[in-house]
Coordinates of C-alpha atoms and ligand atoms in Angstrom, one line a residue:
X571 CA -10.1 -37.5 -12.4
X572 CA -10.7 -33.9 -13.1
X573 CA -8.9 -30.9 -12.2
X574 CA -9.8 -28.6 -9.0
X575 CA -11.2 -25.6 -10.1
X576 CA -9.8 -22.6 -9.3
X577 CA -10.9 -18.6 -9.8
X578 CA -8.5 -15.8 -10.6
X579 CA -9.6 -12.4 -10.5
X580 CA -8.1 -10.7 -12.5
X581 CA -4.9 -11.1 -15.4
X582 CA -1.7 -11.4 -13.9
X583 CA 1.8 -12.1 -15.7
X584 CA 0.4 -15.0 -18.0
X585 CA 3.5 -17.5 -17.5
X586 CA 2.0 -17.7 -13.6
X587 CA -1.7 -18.8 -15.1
X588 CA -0.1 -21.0 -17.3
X589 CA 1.6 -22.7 -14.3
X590 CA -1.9 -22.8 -12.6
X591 CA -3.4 -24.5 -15.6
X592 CA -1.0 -27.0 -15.6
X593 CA -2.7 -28.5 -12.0
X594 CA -6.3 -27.2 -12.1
X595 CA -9.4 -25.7 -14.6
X596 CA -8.7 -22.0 -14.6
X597 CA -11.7 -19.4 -14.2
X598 CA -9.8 -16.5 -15.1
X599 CA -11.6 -12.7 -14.6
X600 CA -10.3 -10.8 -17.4
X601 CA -11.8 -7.7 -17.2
X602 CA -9.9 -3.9 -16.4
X603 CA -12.4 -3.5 -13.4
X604 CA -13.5 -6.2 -10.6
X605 CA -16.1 -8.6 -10.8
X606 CA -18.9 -7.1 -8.7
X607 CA -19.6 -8.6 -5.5
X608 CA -22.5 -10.8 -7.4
X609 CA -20.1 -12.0 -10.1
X610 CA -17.4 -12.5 -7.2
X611 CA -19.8 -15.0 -4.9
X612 CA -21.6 -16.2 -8.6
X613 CA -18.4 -17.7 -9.8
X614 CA -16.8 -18.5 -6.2
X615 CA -19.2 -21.7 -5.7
X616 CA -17.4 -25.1 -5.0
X617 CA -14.2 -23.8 -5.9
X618 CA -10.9 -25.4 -4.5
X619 CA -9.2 -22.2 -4.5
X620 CA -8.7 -18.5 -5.3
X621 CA -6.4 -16.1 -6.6
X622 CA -7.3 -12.7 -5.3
X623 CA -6.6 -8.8 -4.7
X624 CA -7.4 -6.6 -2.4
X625 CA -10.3 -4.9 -4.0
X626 CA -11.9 -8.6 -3.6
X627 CA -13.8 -8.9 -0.2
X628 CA -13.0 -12.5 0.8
X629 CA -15.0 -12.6 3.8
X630 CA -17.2 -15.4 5.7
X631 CA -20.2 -14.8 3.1
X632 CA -17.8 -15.4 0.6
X633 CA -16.3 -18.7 2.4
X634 CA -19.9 -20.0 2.9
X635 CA -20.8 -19.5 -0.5
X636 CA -17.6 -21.2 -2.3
X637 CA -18.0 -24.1 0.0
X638 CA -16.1 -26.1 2.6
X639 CA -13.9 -27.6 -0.4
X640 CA -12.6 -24.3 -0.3
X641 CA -8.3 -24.9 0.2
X642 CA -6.3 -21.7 -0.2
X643 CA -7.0 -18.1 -0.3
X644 CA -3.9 -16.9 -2.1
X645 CA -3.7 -12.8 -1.9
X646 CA -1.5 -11.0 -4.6
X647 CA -0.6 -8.4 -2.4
X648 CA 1.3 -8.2 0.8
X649 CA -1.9 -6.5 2.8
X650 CA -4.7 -8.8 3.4
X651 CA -7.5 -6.2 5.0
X652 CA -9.8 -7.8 2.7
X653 CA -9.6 -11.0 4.0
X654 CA -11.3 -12.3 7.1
X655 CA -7.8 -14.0 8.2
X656 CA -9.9 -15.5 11.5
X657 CA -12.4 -16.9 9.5
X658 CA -10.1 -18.8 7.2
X659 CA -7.9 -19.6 10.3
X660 CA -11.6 -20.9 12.1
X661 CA -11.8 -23.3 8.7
X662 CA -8.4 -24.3 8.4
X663 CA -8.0 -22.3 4.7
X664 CA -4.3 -20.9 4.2
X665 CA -3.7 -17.7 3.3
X666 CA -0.9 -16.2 1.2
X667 CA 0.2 -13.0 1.1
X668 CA 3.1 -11.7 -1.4
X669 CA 6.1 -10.0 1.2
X670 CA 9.1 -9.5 0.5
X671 CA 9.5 -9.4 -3.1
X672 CA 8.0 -5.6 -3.3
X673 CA 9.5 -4.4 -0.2
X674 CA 12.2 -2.2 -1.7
X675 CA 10.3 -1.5 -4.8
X676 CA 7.2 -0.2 -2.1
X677 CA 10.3 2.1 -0.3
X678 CA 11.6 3.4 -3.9
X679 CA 8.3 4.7 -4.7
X680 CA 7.2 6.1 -1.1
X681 CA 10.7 8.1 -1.9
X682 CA 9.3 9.0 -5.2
X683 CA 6.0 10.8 -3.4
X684 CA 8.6 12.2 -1.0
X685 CA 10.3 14.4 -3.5
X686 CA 7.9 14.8 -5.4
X687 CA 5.7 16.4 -2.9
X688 CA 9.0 18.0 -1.0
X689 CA 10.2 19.2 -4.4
X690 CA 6.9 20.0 -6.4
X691 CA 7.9 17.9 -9.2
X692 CA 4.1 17.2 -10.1
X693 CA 3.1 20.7 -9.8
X694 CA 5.3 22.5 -11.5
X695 CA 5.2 19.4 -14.6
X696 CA 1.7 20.6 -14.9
X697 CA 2.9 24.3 -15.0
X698 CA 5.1 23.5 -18.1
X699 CA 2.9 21.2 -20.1
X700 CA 0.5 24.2 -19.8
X701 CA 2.9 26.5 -21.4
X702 CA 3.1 28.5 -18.0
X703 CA 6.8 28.3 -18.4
X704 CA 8.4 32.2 -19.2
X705 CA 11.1 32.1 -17.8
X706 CA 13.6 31.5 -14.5
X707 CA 12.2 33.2 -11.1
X708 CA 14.3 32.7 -8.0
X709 CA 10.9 33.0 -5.9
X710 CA 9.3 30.0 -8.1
X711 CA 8.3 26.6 -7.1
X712 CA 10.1 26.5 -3.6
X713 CA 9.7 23.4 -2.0
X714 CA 11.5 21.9 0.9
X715 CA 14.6 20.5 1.6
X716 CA 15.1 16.4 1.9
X717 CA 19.0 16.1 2.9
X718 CA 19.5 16.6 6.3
X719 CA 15.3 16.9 7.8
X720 CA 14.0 15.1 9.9
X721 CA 12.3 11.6 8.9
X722 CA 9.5 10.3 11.1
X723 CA 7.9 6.7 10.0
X724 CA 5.3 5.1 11.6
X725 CA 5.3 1.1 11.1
X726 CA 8.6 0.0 11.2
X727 CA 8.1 -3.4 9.6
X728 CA 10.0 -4.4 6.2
X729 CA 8.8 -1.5 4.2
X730 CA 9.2 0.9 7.1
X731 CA 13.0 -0.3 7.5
X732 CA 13.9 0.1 3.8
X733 CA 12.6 3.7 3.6
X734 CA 14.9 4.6 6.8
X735 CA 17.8 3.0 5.2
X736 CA 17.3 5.5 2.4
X737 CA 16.6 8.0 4.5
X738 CA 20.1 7.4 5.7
X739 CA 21.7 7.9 2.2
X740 CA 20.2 11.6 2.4
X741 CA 21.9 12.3 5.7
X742 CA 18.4 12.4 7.8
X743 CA 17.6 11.9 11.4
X744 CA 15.4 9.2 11.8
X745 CA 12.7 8.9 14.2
X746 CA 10.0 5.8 14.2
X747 CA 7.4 4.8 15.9
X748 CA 5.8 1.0 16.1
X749 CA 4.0 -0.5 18.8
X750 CA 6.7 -3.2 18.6
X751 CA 10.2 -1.6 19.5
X752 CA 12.9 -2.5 16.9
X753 CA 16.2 -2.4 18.2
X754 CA 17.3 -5.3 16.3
X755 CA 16.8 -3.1 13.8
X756 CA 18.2 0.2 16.0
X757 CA 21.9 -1.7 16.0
X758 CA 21.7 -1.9 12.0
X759 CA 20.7 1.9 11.7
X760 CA 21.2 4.8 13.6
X761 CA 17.5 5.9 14.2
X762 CA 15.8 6.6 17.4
X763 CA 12.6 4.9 18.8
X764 CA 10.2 7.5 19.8
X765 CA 6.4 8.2 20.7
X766 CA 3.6 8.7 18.2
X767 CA 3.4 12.4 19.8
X768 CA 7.1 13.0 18.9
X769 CA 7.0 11.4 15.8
X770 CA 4.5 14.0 14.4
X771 CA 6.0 16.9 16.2
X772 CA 9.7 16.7 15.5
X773 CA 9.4 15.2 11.9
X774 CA 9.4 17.6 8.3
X775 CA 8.5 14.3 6.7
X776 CA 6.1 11.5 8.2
X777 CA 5.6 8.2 6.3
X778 CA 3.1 6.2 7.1
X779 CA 3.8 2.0 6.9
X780 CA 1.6 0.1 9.1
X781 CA -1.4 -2.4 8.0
X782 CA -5.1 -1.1 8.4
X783 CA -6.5 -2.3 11.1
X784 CA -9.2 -1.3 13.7
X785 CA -6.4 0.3 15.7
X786 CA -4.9 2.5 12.8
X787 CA -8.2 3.6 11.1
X788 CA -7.9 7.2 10.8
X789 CA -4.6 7.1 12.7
X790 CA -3.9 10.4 11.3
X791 CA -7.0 12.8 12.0
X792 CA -7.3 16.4 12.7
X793 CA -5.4 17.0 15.8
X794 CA -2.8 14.8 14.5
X795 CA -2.6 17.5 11.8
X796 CA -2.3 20.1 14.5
X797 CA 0.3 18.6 15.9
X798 CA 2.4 18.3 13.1
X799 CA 5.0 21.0 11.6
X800 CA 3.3 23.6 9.3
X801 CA 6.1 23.0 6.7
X802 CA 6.1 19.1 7.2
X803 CA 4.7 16.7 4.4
X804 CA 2.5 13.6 5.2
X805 CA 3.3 10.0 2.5
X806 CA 0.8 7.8 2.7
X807 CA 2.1 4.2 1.1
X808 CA -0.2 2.3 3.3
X809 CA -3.7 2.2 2.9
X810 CA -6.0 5.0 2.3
X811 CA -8.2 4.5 5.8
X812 CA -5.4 4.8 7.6
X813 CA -5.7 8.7 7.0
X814 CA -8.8 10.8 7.6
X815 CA -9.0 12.2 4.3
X816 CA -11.5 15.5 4.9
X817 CA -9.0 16.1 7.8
X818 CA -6.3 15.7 5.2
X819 CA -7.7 17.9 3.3
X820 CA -8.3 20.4 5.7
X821 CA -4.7 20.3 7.0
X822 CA -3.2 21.4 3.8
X823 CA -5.9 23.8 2.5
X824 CA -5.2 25.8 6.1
X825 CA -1.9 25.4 6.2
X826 CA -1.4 23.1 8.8
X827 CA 0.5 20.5 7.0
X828 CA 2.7 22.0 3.7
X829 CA 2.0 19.1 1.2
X830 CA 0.7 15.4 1.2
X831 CA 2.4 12.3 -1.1
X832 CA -0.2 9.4 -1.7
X833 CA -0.6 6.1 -3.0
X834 CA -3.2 4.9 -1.9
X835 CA -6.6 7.4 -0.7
X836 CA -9.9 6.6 0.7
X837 CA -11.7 5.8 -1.0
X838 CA -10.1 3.6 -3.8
X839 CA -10.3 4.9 -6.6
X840 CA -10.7 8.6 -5.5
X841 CA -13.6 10.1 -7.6
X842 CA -12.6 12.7 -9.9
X843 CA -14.3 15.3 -8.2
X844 CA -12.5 14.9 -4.8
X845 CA -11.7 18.1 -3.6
X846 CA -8.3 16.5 -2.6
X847 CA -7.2 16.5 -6.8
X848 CA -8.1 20.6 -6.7
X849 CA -5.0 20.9 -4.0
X850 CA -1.4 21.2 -6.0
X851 CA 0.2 20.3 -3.0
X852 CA -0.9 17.3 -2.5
X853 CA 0.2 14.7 -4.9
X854 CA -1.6 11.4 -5.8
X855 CA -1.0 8.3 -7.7
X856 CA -2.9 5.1 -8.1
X857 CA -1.8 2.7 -6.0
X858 CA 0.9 1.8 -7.7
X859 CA 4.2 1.7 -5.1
X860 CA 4.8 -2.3 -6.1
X861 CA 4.2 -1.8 -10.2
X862 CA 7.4 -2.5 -11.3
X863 CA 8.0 -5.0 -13.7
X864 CA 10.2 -7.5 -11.8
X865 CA 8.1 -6.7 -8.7
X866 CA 4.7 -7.6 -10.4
X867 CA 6.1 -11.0 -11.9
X868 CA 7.3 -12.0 -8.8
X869 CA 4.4 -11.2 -7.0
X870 CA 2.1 -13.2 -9.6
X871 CA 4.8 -15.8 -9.3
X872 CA 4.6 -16.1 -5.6
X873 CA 0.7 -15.7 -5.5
X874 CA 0.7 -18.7 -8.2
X875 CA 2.5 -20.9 -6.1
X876 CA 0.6 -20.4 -3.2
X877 CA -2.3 -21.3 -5.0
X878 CA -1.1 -24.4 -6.4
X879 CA 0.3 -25.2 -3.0
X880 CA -2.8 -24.8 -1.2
X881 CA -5.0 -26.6 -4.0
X882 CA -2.3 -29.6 -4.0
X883 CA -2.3 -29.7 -0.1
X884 CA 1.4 -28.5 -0.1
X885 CA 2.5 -25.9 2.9
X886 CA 2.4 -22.1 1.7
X887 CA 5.4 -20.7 0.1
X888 CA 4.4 -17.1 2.4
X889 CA 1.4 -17.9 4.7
X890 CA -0.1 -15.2 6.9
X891 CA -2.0 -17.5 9.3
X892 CA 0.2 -20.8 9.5
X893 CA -1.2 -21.9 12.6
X894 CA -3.6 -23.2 9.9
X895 CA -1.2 -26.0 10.0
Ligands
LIG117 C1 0.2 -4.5 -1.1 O1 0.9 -5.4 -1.6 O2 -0.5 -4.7 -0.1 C2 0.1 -3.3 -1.9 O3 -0.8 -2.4 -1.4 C3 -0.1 -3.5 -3.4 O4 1.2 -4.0 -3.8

C-alpha cells in the first residue's frame, strides 16, 4: 500500500523529517524563501497532510485545491492567523499549533527588545562598530530605567504571564490588560488587572501579547500613541498588524512614544527602505523571539508529531480546534 503523501514547507530540524518519512512520502520545500502561492496550491493537490508556517496562507482555496483527503494542518508556530481555523473546523481537518515549548524562550527575548530599546544597546553598538567611540560622556546614550517602572502587558495568556513573572524579578509594578480577567493568575503574582486606557497611560513599558485577530488589528494606532507616556517604550512580540506601523512611526519621530522594541513589523519582512529602520530608537529584529536551539527542535518535534498523528488518524498532540473530534 503506499505511503500518504505529505508537504513540508520548509527545512526544519532533520531528525523530525526523518520521523515523517518513516510513515509517509515526504515533499519537502527546501528553499531560504516560501514557495509562492502557485508553488504552494501546485504541490498541495491530494495531499494527506501539511507541515506549515505562518508565511503559508492555508485558507479554503488552499483546502479545495489539496482535496477532501486532506487530514491535518500541522502549524509550526504557536499563532495560526494564517489558517482558516473555521474552515478546517467546517471539514473536520485538525490543526496543530506548537504552545508551550517556546513560551519562556518568546518572554526571554520580548525582555531582550526591552533593554535593548530601554537601554540603547543597539544604538550605541552601531556607534562603536562605526568608530564613533572617543571617549566617556556622562550625557551619552541615556536611556531609561527598567528596575522599579511600571510594566503594562496587554494579552495575558502564557507568554504574557512569563514576561510579568520577569518583570517581577526587576522589582516592577505590573499592570495587564486581557479581555479575559486572570486572577488565577493575580493570586500567583502580584499584578493588577486594569483597563486598556490605564494600561497605556500609567505604563513606561507596554508589551504587546495577544493573537491577531479582527478585534486587535491596529490595536495600537495614533491616539493610542497619544495616550501613552512620552518617555514610555512600546515591544511588539506579537504580530506586526497588531500595530499601526505609520502611526508607529509617527509616535517616535514626534516624541510621543521614547523608543519601540520589535519582533515582528508589518509587513513581514520590512523592506529595507522602511522609514521605520532610519529611526535609532526603535529597534527591530526578524522575527525571531522562539529561535533558540532547544526551542526550534521542540517545536519541529511537536509540529512532526502532529503531522503524523493527523495523517495516521491519531488525536493531536496540541490541537487548536479539537471540537474537530
Ligand atoms: C509563533 O510561534 O507564533 C511565533 O510567532 C513564531 O515562533
Amino acid at each position: 500500500m503506499s505511503k500518504p503523501r505529505v508537504l513540508i514547507t520548509r527545512k526544519i530540524f532533520p531528525e523530525w523529517i526523518d520521523e515523517v518519512k518513516s510513515v509517509a512520502d515526504v515533499d519537502l520545500w527546501e528553499d531560504e524563501l516560501p514557495p509562492s502561492r502557485e508553488i504552494l496550491l501546485e504541490k498541495s493537490k491530494g495531499i494527506d497532510g501539511i507541515l506549515c508556517l505562518l508565511t503559508d496562507k492555508i485558507d479554503s482555496e488552499f483546502m479545495d485545491n489539496a482535496g477532501s483527503q486532506l487530514k491535518v494542518i500541522s502549524q509550526i508556530a504557536v499563532g495560526f492567523d494564517n489558517i482558516d481555523i473555521s474552515e478546517a473546523t467546517n471539514r473536520g481537518i485538525p490543526v496543530g499549533n506548537t504552545p508551550d515549548v517556546l513560551t519562556a524562550t518568546t518572554a526571554d527575548a520580548t525582555w531582550a527588545l526591552l533593554m535593548s530599546a530601554a537601554r540603547r544597546i543597539t544604538e550605541s553598538e552601531r556607534f562603536v562598530r562605526r568608530g564613533d567611540w572617543k571617549t566617556w560622556h556622562p550625557l551619552h546614550f541615556l536611556g531609561q530605567d527598567i528596575h522599579s517602572a511600571t510594566i503594562g502587558i496587554i494579552g495575558m495568556g502564557r507568554i504574557g504571564f512569563e514576561v510579568a513573572k520577569r518583570a517581577n524579578g526587576f522589582g516592577m509594578k505590573i499592570l495587564y490588560y486581557d479581555t479575559n480577567r486572570r486572577k488565577d493568575l493575580e493570586e500567583k503574582l502580584d499584578m493588577e488587572y486594569v483597563d486598556f486606557n490605564t494600561v497605556l497611560t500609567d505604563s513606561d513599558y507596554v508589551s504587546l501579547h495577544t493573537v491577531l485577530s479582527e478585534e486587535t488589528y491596529h490595536l495600537i494606532g495614533e491616539s493610542e500613541f497619544k495616550k501613552m507616556k512620552k518617555t514610555s517604550i512600546l515591544v511588539n512580540a506579537a504580530r506586526g498588524p497588531v500595530v499601526d506601523s505609520q502611526a508607529l512611526y509617527n509616535a517616535l519621530k514626534n516624541g510621543d512614544i521614547w523608543g519601540a522594541g520589535l519582533d515582528v513589523t508589518d509587513p513581514e519582512p520590512i523592506s529595507k527602505d522602511d522609514p521605520l529602520l532610519k529611526l535609532e530608537n526603535c529597534v527591530i529584529v526578524p522575527h525571531i523571539a522562539s529561535a533558540t536551539v532547544k526551542t526550534r527542535f521542540e517545536m519541529s518535534k511537536i509540529s512532526a508529531q502532529n503531522l503524523i498523528n493527523g495523517i495516521t488518524g491519531e488525536p493531536l498532540v496540541t490541537c487548536v480546534n479539537p471540537e474537530v473530534y
